[in-house]
Amino acid sequence: MDSVGVAAAAAPSPDAGPGPAWQSKCPWGTPNTTSISCSLADVMSEQLAKELQLEEENAAFPEVVAVAEGPFITGENTDTSSDLMLAQMLQMEFDREYDAQLRREEKKINGDSKVSISFENYRKVHPYDSDSSEDEVDWQDTRHDPYRADKPTTTPRRGFIGKGKDITTKHDEVVCGRKNTARMENFAPEFQVGDGIGMDLKLSNQVFNALKQHAYSEERRSARLHEKKEHSTAEKAVDPKTRLLLYKMVNAGMLETITGCISTGKESVVFHAYGGKSATEDKVIPPECAIKVFKTTLNEFKNRDKYIKDDYRFKDRFSKLNPRKIIRMWAEKEMHNLTRMQNAGIPCPQVVILKKHVLVMSFIGKDQIPAPKLKDVTLSSEDMKKAYYQTLSMMQQLCKECNLVHADLSEYNMLWHDGKVWLIDVSQSVEPTHPHGLEFLFRDCRNVAQFFQKGGVTEALNERELFNAVSGLNITADNEVDFQAEIEALEKMNEDHVQNHGKKLSTFSSDGDPPIYDE
């Protein structure tokens, strides 16, 4: 071959392809500066811009193109001889499947709920390789939660922010409103504030103070209800201390079993029980007993103190500052009054034992069925007349022999059992020398007279005649107003006499009262 042929073979042809691969990939090689001539229309073409962008992306991220385009593994567009490339391709495909599973779990758990969870921190694919575009990113896939309250802007110590017309003081309506909204997080957990904390709400000081006061009131009310439930006797339930007293009576054999509640009132709850055996031979426990548990809350019967503080038997022991002591004195008072009535032969429950505010008595009734009240029973004319004269006799005995005034006598506190009237609920009974004793007696006479007159007893006296017959006084007043005025005058004279000369206190030992068991 001549020299011209050798030169022609050595010189590269313009139509020939590129040189060896090691020459094009060598970083120290001479760059190919071949320029492609194109017109201005081609440069401004949108198709050319997309092609250039695609070439840049392919040059920057070759592995993405390898996964997205063509088959998974081919010998034409991927160098499969590299183990690193195969591992990266497998890992990328695994990460895509894992992220897809996380998205399905998010959608299943969240559903249509406003408050949702996100597995953003557990995803494997990088942000530039995510399937979702920037315009389609949901707020659940981000770290920002719009329902989370942002911290309000703090005001510096000088009290204002900004200068000139843009100055904002700490009393600004918008700033105070946002601070008040953020302060609602400090309310009690029981006070539901909803999702409004994270919103751009602006509560005025008046509204916030009203909500704050309501939250505190609800918190105190819930605390009072809880304390009342745990430490008080109300309705048909008893508190733990009272329950322990009843358990001790059953364990001691005094009571065989407690069957249930038979009556509720404004001051006590009455349970039925079967009697057991007494520890002493001289005391007999009836086969059926009534357990009267005085309520340990005074809100349903707040005026009970006037029956005790002016009673000379309990005047020195009265303490208005200790409600539980008043309740025990109330139970003790009923025990002493029942003992006086029993000694006088008046039909009434028999006292068995007293423990704190629990009084055990004999049961008026049979087979767990209490005797009906006088207002609930239908009596014949003969029985009604018999009941009236018996009631009149018991009122006279109660006043003269027992030296007591019932103070709450009506058809609601009289039972009809075995053909006669029985008196119950004498815890409020006082002596006639009480500052309001005659007033209470006149009220009892009015209730009794009205009931029997409505019941058809023609021989029934009116309230003024009945008062004179029971008390032994002779008040001759033409109308009720003058009659009550004379009663008040007598009470005033009695009170002045007691204050000037004193009164000999009654001793309960003469009543033969049962022992008081207290702890």
XYZ file of C-alpha atoms in Angstrom:
519
model
C 0.000 0.000 0.000
C 1.363 3.406 -0.921
C 1.686 6.356 1.377
C -1.507 7.968 0.097
C -3.562 4.869 0.897
C -2.087 4.603 4.386
C -2.889 8.230 5.116
C -6.399 7.788 3.805
C -6.946 4.729 5.988
C -5.534 6.453 9.084
C -7.620 9.602 8.650
C -11.120 9.256 10.104
C -13.959 9.474 7.707
C -16.673 12.040 8.446
C -19.338 9.312 8.048
C -17.525 6.905 10.281
C -18.883 6.229 13.763
C -17.265 7.253 17.025
C -13.971 5.814 18.169
C -13.423 3.130 20.724
C -15.352 3.256 23.992
C -12.223 3.883 26.063
C -11.497 7.048 24.098
C -15.025 8.520 24.539
C -15.164 7.690 28.262
C -11.661 8.868 29.162
C -11.898 11.984 31.337
C -8.559 13.277 30.023
C -9.470 12.829 26.396
C -10.060 15.724 24.045
C -13.723 16.723 24.131
C -15.671 16.422 20.934
C -16.388 19.985 19.888
C -18.421 19.135 16.867
C -21.128 21.756 16.613
C -24.474 21.042 15.029
C -25.794 23.818 12.931
C -29.477 24.578 13.388
C -31.836 27.364 12.563
C -33.520 29.806 14.980
C -36.860 28.053 14.496
C -35.332 24.763 15.675
C -33.859 26.444 18.762
C -37.278 27.890 19.749
C -39.037 24.592 19.127
C -40.767 23.024 22.157
C -39.966 19.527 20.935
C -36.264 20.318 20.910
C -36.469 21.627 24.478
C -38.114 18.408 25.665
C -35.452 16.326 23.917
C -32.645 18.308 25.555
C -34.274 17.969 28.967
C -34.687 14.239 28.476
C -30.990 13.903 27.521
C -29.964 15.765 30.692
C -32.159 13.557 32.883
C -30.810 10.419 31.224
C -27.265 11.610 31.782
C -27.903 12.496 35.436
C -30.044 9.493 36.463
C -29.236 6.559 34.201
C -30.587 3.976 36.671
C -34.045 5.542 36.684
C -34.285 5.299 32.919
C -33.104 1.728 33.043
C -35.928 0.798 35.414
C -38.654 2.855 33.846
C -37.998 2.073 30.191
C -37.882 -1.245 28.419
C -37.737 -4.663 30.046
C -36.554 -5.182 33.595
C -33.156 -6.721 32.641
C -31.863 -6.656 29.078
C -28.462 -6.839 27.537
C -29.117 -3.958 25.173
C -29.585 -0.953 27.507
C -28.056 -2.137 30.808
C -24.689 -3.454 31.767
C -25.754 -6.644 33.579
C -22.208 -7.733 34.183
C -22.040 -5.403 37.250
C -23.396 -6.935 40.479
C -23.789 -3.443 41.961
C -26.146 -2.402 39.183
C -28.273 -5.529 39.616
C -28.474 -4.984 43.374
C -29.526 -1.356 42.940
C -32.229 -2.324 40.458
C -33.637 -5.011 42.758
C -33.539 -2.698 45.767
C -35.300 0.062 43.854
C -38.096 -2.278 42.786
C -38.468 -3.585 46.353
C -38.662 0.001 47.712
C -41.402 0.855 45.212
C -43.483 -2.134 46.271
C -42.913 -1.318 49.964
C -44.018 2.300 49.513
C -47.109 1.200 47.618
C -48.019 -1.101 50.514
C -47.584 1.806 52.985
C -49.930 3.994 50.930
C -52.570 1.272 50.923
C -52.255 0.942 54.707
C -52.628 4.722 55.131
C -55.744 4.811 53.000
C -57.269 1.850 54.854
C -56.582 3.250 58.338
C -57.440 6.897 57.720
C -60.525 6.532 55.560
C -62.556 9.770 55.638
C -61.328 10.874 59.072
C -60.126 14.446 59.531
C -57.364 13.333 61.856
C -55.121 10.867 60.037
C -51.753 9.211 60.332
C -48.854 9.228 57.888
C -46.047 6.724 57.175
C -43.879 9.354 55.509
C -40.941 8.615 57.799
C -40.955 4.935 56.814
C -40.854 5.331 53.030
C -37.779 4.195 51.063
C -37.966 5.930 47.665
C -36.263 9.317 47.403
C -38.463 12.395 46.828
C -37.345 12.874 43.214
C -38.343 9.269 42.470
C -41.826 9.482 43.995
C -44.764 8.638 41.787
C -46.780 11.664 42.950
C -46.051 15.098 41.554
C -45.574 18.247 43.592
C -49.053 19.471 42.711
C -50.729 16.275 43.966
C -49.013 15.981 47.353
C -51.596 15.503 50.068
C -51.173 17.214 53.451
C -51.253 13.784 55.084
C -47.920 12.988 53.377
C -46.208 16.012 54.916
C -44.882 16.836 58.355
C -47.266 19.801 58.793
C -50.563 19.172 60.569
C -53.082 22.006 60.060
C -54.999 20.930 63.183
C -51.999 21.469 65.401
C -52.026 24.842 67.095
C -49.176 27.110 66.118
C -47.376 28.925 68.881
C -48.692 32.473 69.122
C -46.282 35.279 68.438
C -44.748 36.421 71.692
C -44.806 40.068 72.562
C -41.468 41.526 73.756
C -41.110 43.073 77.161
C -41.582 46.544 75.813
C -45.182 45.617 74.943
C -45.328 46.303 71.203
C -43.971 45.130 67.853
C -43.227 47.167 64.753
C -42.815 50.839 64.106
C -44.987 53.692 63.010
C -48.300 52.693 61.478
C -47.403 48.997 61.639
C -47.066 48.957 65.426
C -48.875 46.107 67.209
C -49.341 46.156 70.968
C -50.070 43.265 73.300
C -53.683 44.472 73.505
C -54.252 43.983 69.782
C -57.555 42.229 69.114
C -56.137 39.705 66.654
C -53.119 38.832 68.828
C -55.237 38.452 71.978
C -57.782 36.372 70.093
C -55.155 33.912 68.882
C -53.587 33.709 72.349
C -56.971 32.966 73.893
C -57.542 30.191 71.348
C -54.159 28.648 72.202
C -54.912 28.889 75.951
C -57.880 26.560 75.540
C -55.379 23.682 75.596
C -54.991 24.313 79.335
C -58.611 23.435 80.046
C -59.457 20.198 81.823
C -59.495 17.047 79.660
C -63.197 16.610 80.353
C -63.936 19.949 78.667
C -64.179 19.257 74.936
C -62.778 22.109 72.820
C -62.966 20.297 69.467
C -60.739 20.984 66.441
C -61.005 24.746 66.736
C -57.627 25.068 68.431
C -55.707 24.535 65.199
C -57.889 26.854 63.172
C -57.223 30.553 62.869
C -59.845 31.406 65.463
C -59.805 34.620 67.426
C -61.648 34.452 70.727
C -62.426 37.706 72.451
C -61.537 38.122 76.102
C -65.206 38.017 77.083
C -65.836 34.718 75.318
C -62.597 33.171 76.606
C -63.335 34.195 80.212
C -66.833 32.738 79.951
C -65.455 29.443 78.599
C -62.766 29.382 81.277
C -65.284 29.947 84.070
C -67.571 27.262 82.616
C -64.650 24.810 82.410
C -63.751 25.427 86.055
C -67.393 25.071 87.106
C -67.728 21.776 85.254
C -64.523 20.506 86.826
C -65.708 21.384 90.330
C -69.149 19.918 89.643
C -67.686 16.623 88.462
C -65.479 16.531 91.563
C -68.477 17.161 93.807
C -70.509 14.456 92.096
C -67.668 11.981 92.482
C -67.232 12.871 96.154
C -70.960 12.680 96.766
C -71.085 9.247 95.162
C -68.159 7.961 97.202
C -68.779 9.607 100.575
C -72.515 10.104 100.942
C -75.738 8.184 101.307
C -78.323 9.205 98.739
C -81.393 7.639 97.161
C -81.158 3.824 97.355
C -77.368 3.566 97.685
C -75.106 3.759 100.698
C -71.557 4.979 101.027
C -68.657 2.604 101.809
C -68.620 3.478 105.538
C -72.314 2.726 105.923
C -71.910 -0.478 103.949
C -69.145 -1.540 106.315
C -71.418 -0.969 109.323
C -74.107 -3.167 107.764
C -71.556 -5.887 106.983
C -70.396 -5.876 110.611
C -73.969 -6.329 111.837
C -74.448 -9.309 109.539
C -71.091 -10.844 110.457
C -71.839 -10.432 114.173
C -75.047 -12.439 113.731
C -77.294 -9.570 114.750
C -78.853 -9.577 111.288
C -79.251 -12.679 109.178
C -79.543 -10.996 105.795
C -80.473 -7.632 104.250
C -83.067 -8.061 101.523
C -83.329 -4.585 99.985
C -84.697 -1.065 100.115
C -88.333 -0.578 101.069
C -88.620 3.203 101.436
C -86.781 6.432 100.688
C -87.415 9.842 102.183
C -85.967 13.310 102.430
C -83.839 12.377 105.408
C -83.220 8.624 105.318
C -83.303 5.334 103.428
C -85.037 2.303 104.979
C -83.936 -1.292 104.264
C -85.587 -4.568 105.181
C -83.607 -7.280 106.966
C -84.177 -10.557 108.773
C -83.156 -10.562 112.409
C -80.528 -12.861 113.832
C -79.402 -13.693 117.347
C -78.521 -11.185 120.028
C -75.247 -11.314 121.917
C -77.108 -10.849 125.233
C -79.949 -13.009 126.486
C -82.055 -10.131 127.829
C -82.405 -8.527 124.406
C -84.622 -10.126 121.777
C -84.208 -9.245 118.125
C -87.481 -9.370 116.143
C -87.659 -11.779 113.200
C -88.010 -8.900 110.719
C -86.147 -5.624 111.116
C -86.140 -2.232 109.459
C -82.740 -0.534 109.015
C -83.019 3.236 108.841
C -79.896 4.817 107.328
C -79.861 8.577 107.720
C -78.533 10.393 104.680
C -75.142 11.972 105.120
C -75.973 14.879 102.813
C -77.786 17.901 104.152
C -78.729 19.473 100.839
C -82.102 17.676 100.721
C -83.135 18.576 104.288
C -81.269 21.748 105.212
C -83.640 22.953 107.938
C -83.115 19.981 110.238
C -80.801 21.994 112.502
C -83.689 24.030 113.980
C -85.103 20.824 115.482
C -81.841 20.131 117.327
C -80.144 23.407 118.236
C -83.163 24.592 120.277
C -83.818 21.187 121.869
C -82.510 21.328 125.423
C -81.471 17.679 125.280
C -78.968 18.373 122.493
C -78.354 22.106 122.735
C -74.903 21.822 124.317
C -73.762 19.188 121.814
C -74.980 20.954 118.682
C -72.290 21.945 116.190
C -73.400 23.378 112.887
C -69.874 23.201 111.509
C -69.814 19.391 111.539
C -72.648 17.893 109.478
C -71.799 14.264 110.328
C -72.178 14.975 114.049
C -75.588 16.509 113.391
C -76.659 13.384 111.527
C -75.535 11.128 114.378
C -77.414 13.324 116.835
C -80.453 13.110 114.571
C -80.362 9.304 114.695
C -79.785 9.359 118.449
C -82.721 11.707 118.887
C -85.094 9.346 117.075
C -83.881 6.459 119.220
C -84.661 8.339 122.444
C -88.061 9.521 121.185
C -89.050 5.991 120.146
C -88.008 4.687 123.545
C -90.236 7.230 125.306
C -93.177 6.306 123.082
C -92.615 2.590 123.616
C -92.541 3.045 127.399
C -95.835 4.971 127.187
C -97.497 2.163 125.207
C -97.854 4.074 121.941
C -97.720 1.762 118.875
C -94.361 2.479 117.252
C -91.282 0.549 116.030
C -89.147 -1.084 118.708
C -85.536 0.068 118.851
C -82.968 -2.732 118.471
C -79.604 -0.970 118.226
C -78.030 2.296 117.105
C -74.648 2.522 115.384
C -73.573 5.981 114.320
C -76.206 7.057 111.757
C -77.729 3.565 111.301
C -80.784 2.747 113.427
C -82.153 -0.825 113.539
C -85.828 -1.156 114.534
C -88.598 -3.702 114.392
C -90.353 -4.018 111.044
C -93.986 -2.855 110.810
C -95.387 -5.260 108.239
C -95.146 -8.904 107.250
C -93.120 -10.973 104.786
C -91.039 -8.047 103.525
C -94.210 -6.087 102.734
C -94.357 -2.886 104.787
C -97.602 -1.728 106.333
C -99.410 0.807 104.138
C -99.494 4.459 105.038
C -102.741 5.906 106.232
C -103.027 7.956 103.049
C -102.763 4.840 100.837
C -105.184 2.519 102.642
C -108.941 2.489 102.034
C -110.813 2.196 105.339
C -114.476 1.812 106.089
C -116.304 4.503 108.006
C -116.014 2.516 111.236
C -112.283 1.937 110.800
C -111.746 5.580 109.859
C -113.598 6.696 112.985
C -111.595 4.214 115.047
C -108.353 5.492 113.555
C -109.312 9.091 114.373
C -109.972 8.454 118.052
C -106.821 6.375 118.313
C -104.784 9.177 116.724
C -106.315 11.711 119.125
C -105.446 9.475 122.076
C -101.859 8.974 120.856
C -101.360 12.730 120.400
C -102.521 13.333 123.982
C -100.254 10.568 125.289
C -97.351 11.881 123.261
C -97.789 15.372 124.685
C -98.576 14.578 128.321
C -96.857 11.262 129.092
C -93.903 11.397 126.692
C -93.541 15.195 126.871
C -93.087 15.284 123.075
C -94.587 16.956 120.032
C -94.323 14.937 116.828
C -93.658 18.092 114.715
C -94.346 16.265 111.424
C -97.532 14.312 112.055
C -99.649 13.610 109.002
C -101.179 10.722 107.091
C -97.716 10.163 105.543
C -96.135 9.259 108.904
C -98.909 6.998 110.209
C -99.165 3.315 109.252
C -102.228 1.039 109.370
C -101.273 -2.400 110.639
C -103.219 -5.050 112.599
C -106.276 -2.814 112.799
C -104.575 0.139 114.474
C -102.468 3.196 113.742
C -98.680 3.160 114.205
C -96.540 6.284 114.470
C -93.183 6.468 112.679
C -90.531 9.092 111.828
C -90.117 10.851 115.158
C -86.541 12.059 114.639
C -87.748 15.662 114.435
C -89.978 15.415 117.521
C -89.304 18.049 120.202
C -90.491 18.833 123.688
C -93.366 21.290 124.224
C -90.917 23.720 125.841
C -89.106 24.077 122.508
C -89.222 27.686 121.229
C -91.399 26.475 118.340
C -93.009 23.496 120.088
C -96.574 24.910 120.186
C -96.250 26.039 116.585
C -95.285 22.502 115.545
C -98.194 21.082 117.545
C -100.692 23.393 115.841
C -99.332 22.308 112.449
C -99.806 18.637 113.404
C -103.362 19.321 114.541
C -104.143 21.040 111.244
C -102.836 18.083 109.190
C -104.729 15.515 111.246
C -107.994 17.476 111.297
C -107.968 18.090 107.549
C -107.248 14.438 106.738
C -110.005 12.930 108.866
C -112.535 15.601 107.873
C -111.883 14.738 104.235
C -112.146 11.049 105.177
C -115.763 11.503 106.264
C -115.365 11.522 110.067
C -118.121 13.879 111.209
C -116.928 13.841 114.829
C -113.482 15.202 113.831
C -112.560 18.448 115.566
C -111.111 21.377 113.707
C -107.457 22.352 114.181
C -108.093 24.883 116.989
C -110.345 22.571 118.995
C -107.922 19.699 118.477
C -105.015 21.862 119.637
C -106.801 22.740 122.887
C -107.791 19.101 123.428
C -104.209 17.849 122.973
C -102.272 20.602 124.736
C -104.727 21.176 127.600
C -104.719 24.923 126.924
C -107.825 27.037 126.546
C -107.158 29.523 123.796
C -110.387 31.260 122.844
C -109.742 33.012 119.570
C -112.378 33.552 116.930
C -110.091 33.269 113.892
C -106.897 31.470 113.001
C -104.755 34.615 112.894
C -105.537 35.570 116.490
C -105.134 31.944 117.504
C -101.607 31.770 116.091
C -100.779 35.144 117.654
C -101.661 33.798 121.106
C -99.557 30.705 120.421
C -96.566 32.880 119.545
C -97.107 34.898 122.721
C -97.085 31.731 124.804
C -93.899 30.564 123.108
C -92.268 33.913 123.836
C -93.247 33.704 127.514
C -91.899 30.161 127.712
C -88.604 31.162 126.113
C -88.174 34.114 128.492
C -88.929 31.894 131.466
C -86.347 29.355 130.392
C -83.689 32.019 129.821
C -84.328 33.614 133.219
C -84.786 30.536 135.394
C -83.183 27.813 133.348
C -84.523 24.352 132.694
C -83.646 21.050 134.207
C -82.241 18.837 131.496
C -83.879 15.468 130.979
C -81.776 12.402 131.691
C -82.083 9.592 129.177
C -81.346 6.951 131.768
C -84.889 7.235 133.042
C -86.181 6.287 129.588
C -84.535 2.880 129.632
C -82.757 3.581 126.364
C -80.773 0.840 124.649
C -77.009 1.165 124.617
C -75.331 3.228 121.920
C -72.582 1.411 120.082
C -70.161 3.838 118.509
C -66.644 3.610 117.242
